[in-house]
């Protein structure tokens, strides 16, 4: 059996520029990798894909040299493949189910998806607005769930209006995921595709403030709420409001949305020589790698559990390690210390993991008298996000949980209010881009059925 | 698009802009603000909605040149466009009948009390306003404040108009005679802090409006977090108005000053005079 192809990575300039790190397959690599696919009758890989891409089919078309056909095949199920090919955790999804994974050599499905999507983009993607024959749908939020629902509904002939609070489209794909992992040019192209389907995107509109939820209900046949989990959590430790302590959201928003890394832009950012990033999810890895690129000499991930429990994708952890990010594991911050108003150190305590409890998780507990200090000038808090309260406070109580998430059917995204649907992180809590897209896709189908029923077609 | 319909110079480097923004005008309330961005490379800055006209679909913004973005805004003229304008943001103050309300506005804090005074007057309150600035030229919106209040006091640091001294001097005198039911104070941090120390002594509730650094203005980044009553609040969503007694002003000041060097550098980049620098 031939071995799995690996995407080449950016060379020397990697930690000094914001250029994309993973370079994508060469045509030869794509061919070699596609040839490895066994074209199984039992399509385990498809079951592993939250949006159900017919993976063996697109790989077969790719193998036969029909790139256009392969692209079309992917787009049947996924409106944003160039993004998914880059940010999906394939190792936990399609590639995990691949029969060859048993030998540790699953087909590099994500890299192949990316190859096809990138080829398509280079040809100039163009969707076609289908004839309008349906209803009107408001989509709240232009992140992965919102864009997916918009595209899917437009393809079914509905008039879709997306409302975005920020000045730029993409939600977390815009403000959260850095350029070196998802170039904004790719996002722009995917957004252009969604627009080419006839979707209208209105920026600078915050539902719940600029327009109320009730007004939307009156103006549209159906609403899909996809506002994500954009409210940063903090630790609640002393010193957390010192200048120089950023939420990962603020840090990444300044860099990604506001281009603080580019001197021709006005938004400032300050990064000390030594930086601590608290947390170990993908967002923490993004923040740590960003801090390095902004000139920090020493960046440490501070996490209270160990390498195995880290929520970040293995690939992202490896990328961070390769670039020189340090890992202070089994370490819990207890205070941020200052000297004349400037951050001086992160005071931490050493942790150990207890035996697994009934939930199977090993709880970290502090080791007595183990306090120590990590000298830092900047601290970035990346310990998760919750739901933004603005829309939550504006919707009827019956569809809102106590914590501000929305109550929606797992399969269809339907809330208890007819015509109001929700999907993505605002329902599930912070999860992955592809999970949000999967939910949006299922919701789009349910919304389509709802509108047809309503219009008696 | 958000077209500037009218520009009025109020003082050196301070202008009022009437901007076409029907959706924002429709929902604006006293205490709301907007975030705006002027160029593709520009930052997002918050500005108070000083006034609005729901029928005309316009809002009034007042801008004093402070950093680069405010400088660019002040260089715009009627007919120019504001690239991005988001609002109305924040939680408005509760407009109801309190009795006697004293409003204090310092410098460009004056536009932030204008709509509050108007609304509170319309709600049947006895509205007393005290506005102050460094000197006569910087004492803006006098006529508007006159109309929005039952009684208006003026103060200047140099005595060039009204009482020589601070707005809080007048408040102290007023409070010596009568206890107001509510005080609202908007201006530089030291002024709001001084107001709170006066009202606290007389157990009068005092609302202040905070101006921390913001990026998105929608509760997403936490840059504007302030400590109120020992709890972290986001000024952009929960504020910017808070009961002043509970606010940690020192923390606010230190967070406000974090980018002062960068702001100065950005301004210098814009330095266009002929003085040889």
XYZ file of C-alpha atoms in Angstrom:
734
model
C 0.000 0.000 0.000
C 1.303 3.423 -0.911
C 1.718 5.971 1.827
C -0.511 8.909 2.589
C 0.596 12.154 0.973
C 1.418 15.087 3.231
C 0.866 18.715 2.283
C 4.084 20.723 2.065
C 4.390 23.569 4.577
C 5.713 27.091 4.286
C 9.463 27.301 4.881
C 11.668 29.759 6.729
C 9.371 32.790 6.754
C 6.740 30.748 8.538
C 6.863 32.401 11.950
C 7.524 35.896 10.667
C 4.744 36.231 8.120
C 1.011 35.654 8.111
C 1.158 33.606 4.900
C -0.738 30.325 4.867
C 1.335 27.558 6.457
C -0.120 24.474 4.769
C 0.552 24.808 1.057
C -1.870 22.298 -0.413
C -1.211 19.276 -2.624
C 0.611 19.544 -5.895
C -1.358 18.016 -8.808
C 0.919 14.954 -8.641
C 0.284 14.512 -4.957
C -3.453 14.862 -5.452
C -3.352 12.187 -8.140
C -1.285 9.811 -5.989
C -3.556 10.334 -3.022
C -6.761 9.937 -5.036
C -5.395 6.701 -6.485
C -5.111 5.257 -2.987
C -8.870 5.455 -2.387
C -10.373 1.961 -2.271
C -13.807 3.179 -3.446
C -15.448 1.075 -0.739
C -19.021 -0.107 -1.236
C -19.695 0.678 2.413
C -19.104 4.405 2.555
C -17.935 4.872 6.116
C -16.224 8.153 5.234
C -19.491 9.739 4.072
C -21.119 8.854 7.378
C -18.268 10.640 9.113
C -18.931 13.878 7.231
C -21.354 16.242 8.996
C -22.604 17.548 5.642
C -22.521 14.155 3.909
C -20.206 14.872 0.967
C -20.140 11.884 -1.440
C -16.449 11.480 -0.818
C -15.647 8.392 -2.940
C -17.500 9.966 -5.882
C -15.565 13.207 -5.880
C -12.299 11.321 -5.428
C -13.177 9.087 -8.388
C -13.869 12.127 -10.576
C -10.617 13.702 -9.410
C -8.744 10.502 -10.237
C -10.250 10.542 -13.719
C -9.027 14.092 -14.170
C -12.519 15.579 -14.102
C -11.813 18.389 -11.647
C -14.899 20.306 -12.642
C -17.048 17.277 -11.959
C -15.291 16.707 -8.644
C -15.937 20.309 -7.631
C -19.582 20.036 -8.585
C -19.903 16.791 -6.647
C -18.553 18.417 -3.475
C -20.739 21.497 -3.899
C -23.842 19.313 -4.010
C -23.419 18.963 -0.281
C -20.984 21.640 0.824
C -21.214 25.285 -0.166
C -17.859 26.293 1.342
C -15.368 23.527 0.480
C -12.208 25.641 0.352
C -12.860 26.587 3.966
C -13.725 23.073 5.127
C -10.702 21.614 3.377
C -8.639 23.873 5.623
C -10.310 24.032 9.005
C -12.301 20.801 9.412
C -10.996 18.331 11.999
C -11.017 15.535 9.408
C -9.072 13.243 11.710
C -12.168 13.004 13.901
C -14.644 12.768 11.042
C -14.347 11.384 7.514
C -10.693 10.350 7.814
C -11.343 8.619 11.123
C -13.960 6.435 9.416
C -11.799 5.702 6.349
C -11.069 1.994 6.189
C -7.376 2.746 5.682
C -7.300 4.558 9.033
C -7.021 1.144 10.642
C -3.525 0.980 9.204
C -2.873 4.574 10.213
C -2.945 5.741 6.601
C -6.429 7.190 5.942
C -6.996 8.979 2.659
C -6.154 12.679 3.086
C -9.753 13.643 2.303
C -9.442 17.175 3.664
C -6.394 17.931 1.544
C -8.136 16.520 -1.543
C -11.254 18.593 -0.880
C -9.029 21.642 -0.578
C -7.190 20.768 -3.795
C -10.426 20.534 -5.758
C -11.896 23.685 -4.192
C -8.717 25.660 -4.842
C -8.651 24.495 -8.452
C -12.251 25.587 -8.852
C -11.534 28.988 -7.336
C -8.643 29.548 -9.692
C -10.978 28.949 -12.623
C -13.294 31.597 -11.159
C -16.215 30.104 -9.306
C -19.588 31.243 -10.343
C -22.872 30.095 -9.027
C -26.133 30.824 -10.726
C -29.069 32.411 -8.986
C -31.908 29.930 -9.407
C -35.357 31.273 -10.274
C -37.173 32.751 -7.291
C -40.083 30.555 -6.451
C -40.108 30.368 -2.715
C -40.306 32.595 0.280
C -38.149 35.078 2.071
C -35.674 34.066 4.741
C -33.645 36.195 7.143
C -30.360 34.685 8.264
C -28.870 36.265 11.380
C -25.085 36.043 11.350
C -22.702 35.453 8.450
C -20.446 32.827 9.983
C -20.139 29.237 8.770
C -23.715 28.321 9.745
C -25.241 31.500 8.351
C -23.408 31.326 5.013
C -24.224 27.638 4.599
C -27.917 28.103 5.350
C -28.032 31.099 3.022
C -26.469 29.183 0.130
C -28.628 26.118 0.650
C -31.831 28.154 0.836
C -30.907 30.236 -2.201
C -30.287 27.051 -4.156
C -33.839 26.029 -3.256
C -35.182 29.249 -4.758
C -35.716 31.359 -1.651
C -34.870 35.029 -1.336
C -32.289 35.158 1.433
C -31.069 38.209 3.342
C -28.121 37.734 5.695
C -27.641 40.243 8.527
C -24.116 40.767 9.849
C -23.283 43.083 12.754
C -19.655 43.709 11.784
C -18.481 45.592 8.717
C -17.094 42.430 7.132
C -18.685 39.079 6.344
C -17.689 35.673 7.716
C -18.170 35.691 11.480
C -15.546 33.560 13.186
C -13.986 32.789 9.776
C -13.256 36.526 9.554
C -12.429 37.636 13.079
C -11.301 34.359 14.630
C -9.332 32.123 12.290
C -5.990 33.677 11.319
C -4.750 34.349 7.820
C -2.040 31.669 8.123
C -4.716 29.014 8.541
C -7.467 30.455 6.375
C -6.419 33.231 3.990
C -9.134 35.862 3.803
C -8.903 35.714 0.020
C -10.349 32.189 0.262
C -13.160 33.424 2.490
C -13.879 36.288 0.064
C -14.165 33.845 -2.826
C -16.553 31.590 -0.907
C -18.651 34.593 0.106
C -18.718 35.740 -3.530
C -20.049 32.324 -4.466
C -22.838 32.618 -1.894
C -23.686 36.077 -3.239
C -23.676 34.781 -6.804
C -26.589 32.558 -5.789
C -28.636 35.701 -5.209
C -28.075 36.019 -1.469
C -28.086 39.579 -0.174
C -25.727 40.312 2.728
C -26.364 43.379 4.878
C -23.427 44.361 7.073
C -23.611 46.831 9.980
C -26.961 45.474 11.120
C -27.135 44.079 14.632
C -30.337 42.151 15.140
C -31.677 43.002 18.557
C -30.446 46.578 18.281
C -30.617 47.943 14.713
C -33.631 45.799 13.846
C -35.580 43.851 16.438
C -36.276 40.155 16.312
C -40.022 40.912 16.159
C -39.562 43.141 13.108
C -37.678 40.359 11.366
C -40.512 37.961 12.098
C -42.951 40.325 10.482
C -40.799 40.921 7.430
C -39.731 37.380 6.549
C -41.389 33.991 6.069
C -38.707 32.315 8.147
C -35.654 33.190 10.241
C -32.470 31.213 10.766
C -30.461 32.385 13.761
C -26.753 31.627 13.618
C -25.121 34.167 15.876
C -22.496 31.767 17.174
C -20.720 31.803 20.499
C -18.910 35.094 20.439
C -18.862 36.189 24.073
C -15.427 35.620 25.569
C -15.155 33.921 28.931
C -12.660 35.069 31.516
C -11.069 33.249 34.437
C -12.133 35.576 37.231
C -8.631 35.780 38.719
C -7.012 38.890 40.213
C -5.326 41.143 37.670
C -7.435 40.005 34.728
C -8.530 43.534 33.847
C -5.000 44.927 33.727
C -4.113 46.628 30.466
C -2.301 44.006 28.406
C -4.692 41.194 29.245
C -6.631 40.293 26.126
C -9.445 37.884 25.523
C -8.442 35.684 22.600
C -11.427 37.176 20.797
C -10.086 40.704 21.183
C -6.547 39.702 20.282
C -7.616 37.780 17.182
C -10.227 40.379 16.166
C -7.613 43.110 16.252
C -5.328 41.019 14.072
C -7.751 39.276 11.726
C -10.714 41.603 11.276
C -8.816 44.836 11.876
C -5.430 43.786 10.340
C -3.378 45.042 13.292
C -0.391 43.082 11.925
C -0.304 45.278 8.845
C 1.276 48.701 9.534
C -0.904 50.348 6.903
C -3.954 49.708 9.109
C -4.801 51.911 12.100
C -5.857 49.401 14.746
C -3.083 48.977 17.317
C -1.988 45.833 19.123
C 0.691 45.359 21.761
C 2.582 42.150 22.309
C 5.241 41.792 24.964
C 8.465 39.839 24.687
C 6.911 37.036 26.720
C 3.310 36.005 26.249
C 1.123 33.510 28.092
C -1.956 32.081 26.404
C -4.332 30.466 28.873
C -6.320 27.567 27.398
C -5.611 24.797 24.925
C -8.305 24.787 22.278
C -7.885 25.716 18.619
C -8.474 29.354 19.518
C -5.593 29.226 22.008
C -3.292 27.750 19.346
C -4.357 30.475 16.897
C -3.640 33.167 19.484
C -0.249 31.692 20.426
C 0.898 31.347 16.817
C -0.349 34.864 16.083
C 1.604 36.275 19.052
C 4.779 34.658 17.699
C 4.234 36.237 14.299
C 3.764 39.630 15.944
C 7.266 39.365 17.356
C 6.907 37.742 20.776
C 10.074 35.854 21.688
C 8.528 33.420 24.096
C 4.943 32.236 23.912
C 3.591 29.699 26.396
C 0.339 27.793 26.310
C -0.798 27.447 29.926
C -3.193 24.549 30.451
C -4.368 22.804 33.579
C -4.562 19.327 32.064
C -2.030 17.412 29.954
C -1.213 17.031 26.238
C -3.734 14.190 25.809
C -6.689 16.178 27.130
C -6.048 19.288 25.035
C -9.128 20.161 23.004
C -7.144 21.594 20.056
C -6.689 19.490 16.940
C -3.485 17.484 16.957
C -2.435 19.212 13.736
C -2.770 22.636 15.369
C -0.885 21.537 18.473
C 1.902 20.176 16.253
C 1.962 23.384 14.231
C 2.286 25.420 17.408
C 5.052 23.189 18.728
C 6.947 23.255 15.432
C 6.856 27.035 15.503
C 8.317 27.174 18.990
C 5.288 27.664 21.226
C 6.022 26.302 24.707
C 3.554 24.160 26.587
C 3.177 24.738 30.319
C 0.930 21.803 31.034
C -0.714 20.753 34.309
C -0.483 24.419 35.202
C -3.318 26.640 36.363
C -3.117 30.441 36.535
C -4.207 31.961 39.841
C -3.308 35.640 39.407
C -1.833 38.148 36.980
C 0.808 40.243 38.726
C 1.722 43.827 37.943
C 4.386 46.359 38.680
C 3.463 50.026 38.309
C 0.498 49.120 36.128
C 2.441 46.819 33.760
C 1.963 43.072 33.686
C 4.965 41.364 35.240
C 4.097 37.695 35.603
C 1.430 35.043 35.580
C 1.254 33.316 38.930
C 0.397 29.663 38.518
C -0.056 26.539 40.524
C 0.992 23.044 39.459
C -1.801 20.552 38.905
C -2.123 16.785 38.890
C -4.798 14.638 37.332
C -6.973 12.483 39.516
C -8.187 9.042 38.523
C -10.984 9.179 35.934
C -14.393 9.850 37.507
C -17.750 8.431 36.442
C -17.787 10.724 33.380
C -14.420 9.341 32.314
C -12.673 12.706 32.705
C -9.629 13.088 34.883
C -10.138 16.101 37.078
C -7.116 18.324 37.643
C -6.388 19.279 41.254
C -3.876 21.779 42.563
C -0.694 20.479 44.178
C -0.251 22.225 47.543
C 2.597 24.753 47.808
C 3.455 24.475 44.141
C 2.965 28.129 43.177
C 5.402 29.640 40.725
C 5.561 32.602 38.363
C 5.934 32.778 34.605
C 7.413 36.149 33.627
C 5.183 37.708 30.933
C 4.157 41.117 29.670
C 1.031 40.011 27.796
C -1.669 37.532 28.767
C -4.280 36.151 26.384
C -7.295 34.378 27.846
C -8.603 31.616 25.571
C -10.827 29.564 27.835
C -13.918 29.406 25.695
C -16.855 31.490 24.566
C -20.530 31.749 25.357
C -23.544 33.162 23.524
C -23.669 36.884 22.790
C -26.420 38.318 24.987
C -27.783 40.935 22.573
C -29.936 38.684 20.424
C -30.647 36.243 23.257
C -32.194 39.041 25.311
C -34.291 40.106 22.321
C -35.965 36.751 21.543
C -38.973 35.350 23.432
C -37.980 33.547 26.603
C -39.482 30.270 25.449
C -36.705 29.666 22.925
C -33.824 30.687 25.190
C -31.960 28.665 27.799
C -30.941 30.093 31.127
C -27.389 30.528 29.872
C -28.519 32.440 26.804
C -28.269 29.692 24.192
C -31.235 28.993 21.925
C -33.433 25.933 22.242
C -33.720 24.221 18.888
C -34.390 20.734 17.603
C -31.098 18.930 17.071
C -32.117 17.572 13.704
C -34.085 20.434 12.111
C -33.024 23.472 14.125
C -36.707 24.317 14.674
C -37.475 26.352 17.773
C -40.882 26.322 19.445
C -41.834 29.419 17.411
C -43.089 28.484 13.942
C -40.743 29.706 11.232
C -37.887 30.437 13.625
C -34.877 28.153 13.346
C -31.423 28.220 14.903
C -28.175 26.351 14.383
C -24.457 26.300 15.072
C -22.716 27.435 18.234
C -25.711 29.493 19.442
C -27.478 26.159 19.979
C -24.673 23.718 20.776
C -22.143 25.973 22.482
C -18.711 26.488 20.941
C -18.020 23.633 18.528
C -16.497 23.296 15.058
C -17.051 25.126 11.791
C -18.236 21.944 10.101
C -20.665 21.026 12.894
C -22.253 24.450 12.470
C -22.411 23.946 8.714
C -23.988 20.523 9.138
C -26.672 21.966 11.416
C -27.287 24.810 8.981
C -27.697 22.419 6.099
C -30.270 20.305 7.913
C -32.060 23.466 9.005
C -32.139 24.811 5.466
C -33.990 21.700 4.384
C -36.466 22.032 7.234
C -36.991 25.740 6.472
C -37.587 24.912 2.816
C -40.233 22.362 3.813
C -41.791 24.810 6.263
C -42.110 27.530 3.616
C -43.574 25.157 1.059
C -46.123 23.984 3.614
C -46.947 27.542 4.545
C -47.374 28.593 0.933
C -49.368 25.465 0.213
C -47.075 24.253 -2.547
C -24.823 54.512 2.703
C -24.414 56.791 5.639
C -24.175 60.220 4.074
C -23.212 63.297 6.051
C -26.030 65.733 5.372
C -24.804 68.639 7.420
C -21.639 69.649 9.216
C -21.548 72.386 11.826
C -18.388 73.641 13.454
C -18.954 73.968 17.192
C -15.455 74.864 18.362
C -11.867 74.463 17.189
C -11.525 70.764 16.190
C -15.080 69.972 17.302
C -17.863 69.439 14.771
C -21.437 68.224 14.787
C -22.502 65.957 11.937
C -26.034 65.181 10.851
C -25.833 61.720 9.290
C -28.397 59.851 7.260
C -29.065 56.613 9.175
C -32.810 55.831 9.219
C -32.616 52.463 10.986
C -30.470 53.884 13.774
C -32.592 57.037 14.101
C -35.724 54.947 14.425
C -34.502 53.100 17.517
C -32.135 55.594 19.128
C -32.649 56.303 22.821
C -30.820 58.417 25.373
C -27.528 56.697 26.173
C -27.088 54.854 22.895
C -23.916 55.043 20.822
C -22.656 53.991 17.390
C -19.451 52.399 16.135
C -18.041 53.872 12.976
C -15.252 53.214 10.525
C -14.156 55.707 7.885
C -11.609 53.990 5.650
C -10.724 50.434 4.654
C -7.614 50.689 6.834
C -9.356 52.544 9.621
C -10.231 51.470 13.128
C -13.689 51.258 14.625
C -14.461 53.982 17.147
C -17.480 54.562 19.377
C -19.389 57.866 19.371
C -22.420 58.895 21.392
C -25.647 59.525 19.527
C -26.067 63.138 20.619
C -29.462 63.614 19.042
C -31.744 62.157 16.404
C -34.651 62.991 14.152
C -36.785 59.922 13.546
C -38.823 61.587 10.805
C -35.838 62.774 8.852
C -34.056 59.480 9.534
C -30.947 61.231 10.803
C -28.695 61.142 13.851
C -26.323 63.757 15.213
C -22.754 62.873 16.118
C -20.278 65.234 17.734
C -16.593 64.644 17.195
C -13.551 66.223 18.787
C -10.196 65.505 17.198
C -8.401 63.198 19.583
C -6.831 60.410 17.537
C -6.364 59.709 13.864
C -9.912 58.529 13.166
C -11.584 61.487 14.869
C -9.253 63.740 12.882
C -10.353 62.182 9.623
C -14.012 62.454 10.591
C -13.580 66.145 11.305
C -12.064 66.607 7.854
C -15.212 65.232 6.181
C -17.828 67.564 4.771
C -21.522 67.457 3.967
C -22.012 65.036 1.081
C -19.219 62.714 2.217
C -19.978 59.173 3.284
C -19.248 57.321 6.494
C -18.027 53.888 5.378
C -19.497 51.837 8.230
C -21.932 52.856 10.915
C -23.396 50.403 13.409
C -26.008 51.137 16.017
C -27.796 51.993 18.125
C -25.560 50.199 20.622
C -25.489 49.922 24.374
C -28.213 49.990 26.980
C -30.085 53.298 27.182
C -30.771 55.014 30.491
C -34.176 54.571 32.022
C -36.261 57.605 31.090
C -39.032 58.192 33.631
C -40.117 60.798 36.125
C -37.507 61.027 38.854
C -38.281 64.569 40.083
C -35.284 66.871 39.880
C -32.439 65.659 37.702
C -29.079 67.424 37.528
C -27.005 66.686 34.441
C -23.313 67.488 34.254
C -21.477 67.553 30.939
C -17.771 68.248 30.606
C -16.179 69.019 27.225
C -17.319 66.455 24.662
C -19.354 64.900 27.466
C -21.879 67.664 26.710
C -23.263 65.934 23.570
C -23.728 62.804 25.693
C -26.070 64.593 28.097
C -28.036 66.473 25.436
C -30.419 63.667 24.497
C -30.690 62.586 28.117
C -31.725 66.098 29.157
C -34.257 66.311 26.332
C -35.865 62.990 27.103
C -35.917 63.534 30.846
C -37.491 66.952 30.397
C -40.124 65.461 28.132
C -40.796 62.849 30.824
C -41.765 65.606 33.235
C -38.593 66.041 35.258
C -37.211 69.309 36.524
C -33.995 69.326 34.484
C -30.989 71.323 35.659
C -27.876 71.139 33.511
C -24.329 72.209 34.256
C -21.946 72.255 31.331
C -18.288 73.067 31.493
C -15.140 73.269 29.425
C -11.584 74.630 29.590
C -12.587 77.940 28.027
C -15.487 79.757 26.407
C -14.656 78.573 22.874
C -14.917 74.923 23.909
C -18.243 75.312 25.668
C -20.402 73.682 22.997
C -24.121 73.175 22.391
C -25.139 75.965 24.750
C -28.356 76.801 22.885
C -29.426 73.171 22.596
C -28.741 72.572 26.276
C -30.589 75.742 27.205
C -33.647 74.456 25.402
C -33.340 70.956 26.840
C -33.112 72.181 30.447
C -35.203 74.211 32.832
C -32.045 75.800 34.133
C -28.557 75.827 32.638
C -25.289 76.680 34.395
C -22.032 77.299 32.567
C -18.528 76.806 33.914
C -15.063 77.314 32.442
C -11.672 76.493 33.903
C -10.368 79.960 33.020
C -13.506 81.893 33.872
C -14.000 83.148 30.312
C -17.666 82.180 30.548
C -19.940 81.436 33.502
C -18.565 80.208 36.789
C -14.757 79.969 36.981
C -14.002 76.422 37.996
C -15.524 72.985 37.577
C -19.022 71.716 36.940
C -18.809 69.887 40.251
C -18.393 73.217 42.077
C -21.856 74.225 40.880
C -23.257 70.799 41.732
C -21.896 71.128 45.280
C -23.596 74.527 45.653
C -26.887 73.204 44.296
C -26.791 70.193 46.553
C -26.147 72.393 49.561
C -29.568 73.898 48.949
C -31.582 70.956 47.754
C -31.149 67.238 47.241
C -31.731 66.200 43.598
C -33.388 62.857 42.842
C -30.855 61.861 40.220
C -27.514 63.132 38.948
C -26.068 62.245 35.550
C -22.434 63.040 34.850
C -20.572 62.573 31.577
C -17.069 63.828 30.915
C -13.435 63.063 31.701
C -12.845 60.381 34.341
C -11.660 62.828 37.060
C -14.855 64.849 36.617
C -17.111 61.792 36.901
C -15.118 60.590 39.884
C -15.501 63.977 41.585
C -19.238 63.960 40.878
C -19.609 60.538 42.443
C -17.794 61.584 45.605
C -20.292 64.447 45.993
C -23.409 62.411 45.292
C -22.253 59.522 47.432
C -21.980 61.820 50.440
C -25.584 62.918 49.931
C -26.855 59.438 48.967
C -28.037 60.633 45.569
C -27.950 58.107 42.720
C -25.511 59.144 40.011
C -25.330 57.747 36.495
C -22.032 58.091 34.651
C -21.264 57.180 31.043
C -17.982 55.403 30.446
C -15.743 55.606 27.423
C -13.382 52.618 27.467
C -11.545 51.354 24.384
C -13.829 49.320 22.117
C -13.179 47.207 19.051
C -16.444 45.685 17.865
C -18.945 47.375 20.206
C -21.208 44.319 20.217
C -19.967 42.322 23.212
C -17.591 40.163 21.262
C -14.125 41.188 22.378
C -14.235 42.319 25.990
C -11.833 45.202 25.393
C -14.312 47.568 27.062
C -14.641 45.545 30.250
C -15.025 47.586 33.400
C -15.413 46.583 37.003
C -18.782 47.609 38.409
C -19.738 46.470 41.881
C -16.796 44.075 41.837
C -18.091 42.389 38.697
C -16.704 42.554 35.179
C -19.176 44.221 32.804
C -18.888 44.986 29.095
C -19.528 48.704 28.624
C -20.665 48.146 25.032
C -23.558 45.883 26.010
C -24.326 46.495 29.688
C -23.346 50.173 29.561
C -21.931 52.611 28.736
C -24.121 54.082 31.519
C -23.614 52.707 35.015
C -24.305 53.854 38.546
C -21.096 55.694 39.282
C -20.720 54.676 42.885
C -20.009 51.104 41.826
C -17.497 51.900 39.054
C -13.765 51.237 39.429
C -12.572 54.469 37.788
C -8.864 53.832 38.341
C -9.031 50.594 36.418
C -10.946 52.386 33.650
C -8.242 55.065 33.384
C -5.412 52.573 33.208
C -7.187 50.561 30.520
C -8.028 53.732 28.539
C -4.377 54.717 28.417
C -3.024 51.404 27.132
C -2.540 52.551 23.538
C -1.661 56.179 24.201
C 1.771 55.915 22.551
C 0.338 54.198 19.494
C -2.383 56.825 19.224
C 0.195 59.598 19.361
C 2.250 57.921 16.641
C -0.786 57.464 14.422
C -1.616 61.140 14.868
C 1.904 62.165 13.980
C 1.641 60.171 10.762
C -1.225 62.486 9.930
C 0.681 65.609 10.894
C 0.159 67.911 7.970
C 1.175 71.373 9.140
C 4.221 73.202 7.911
C 6.074 73.513 11.189
C 8.966 71.418 9.927
C 8.463 68.187 11.849
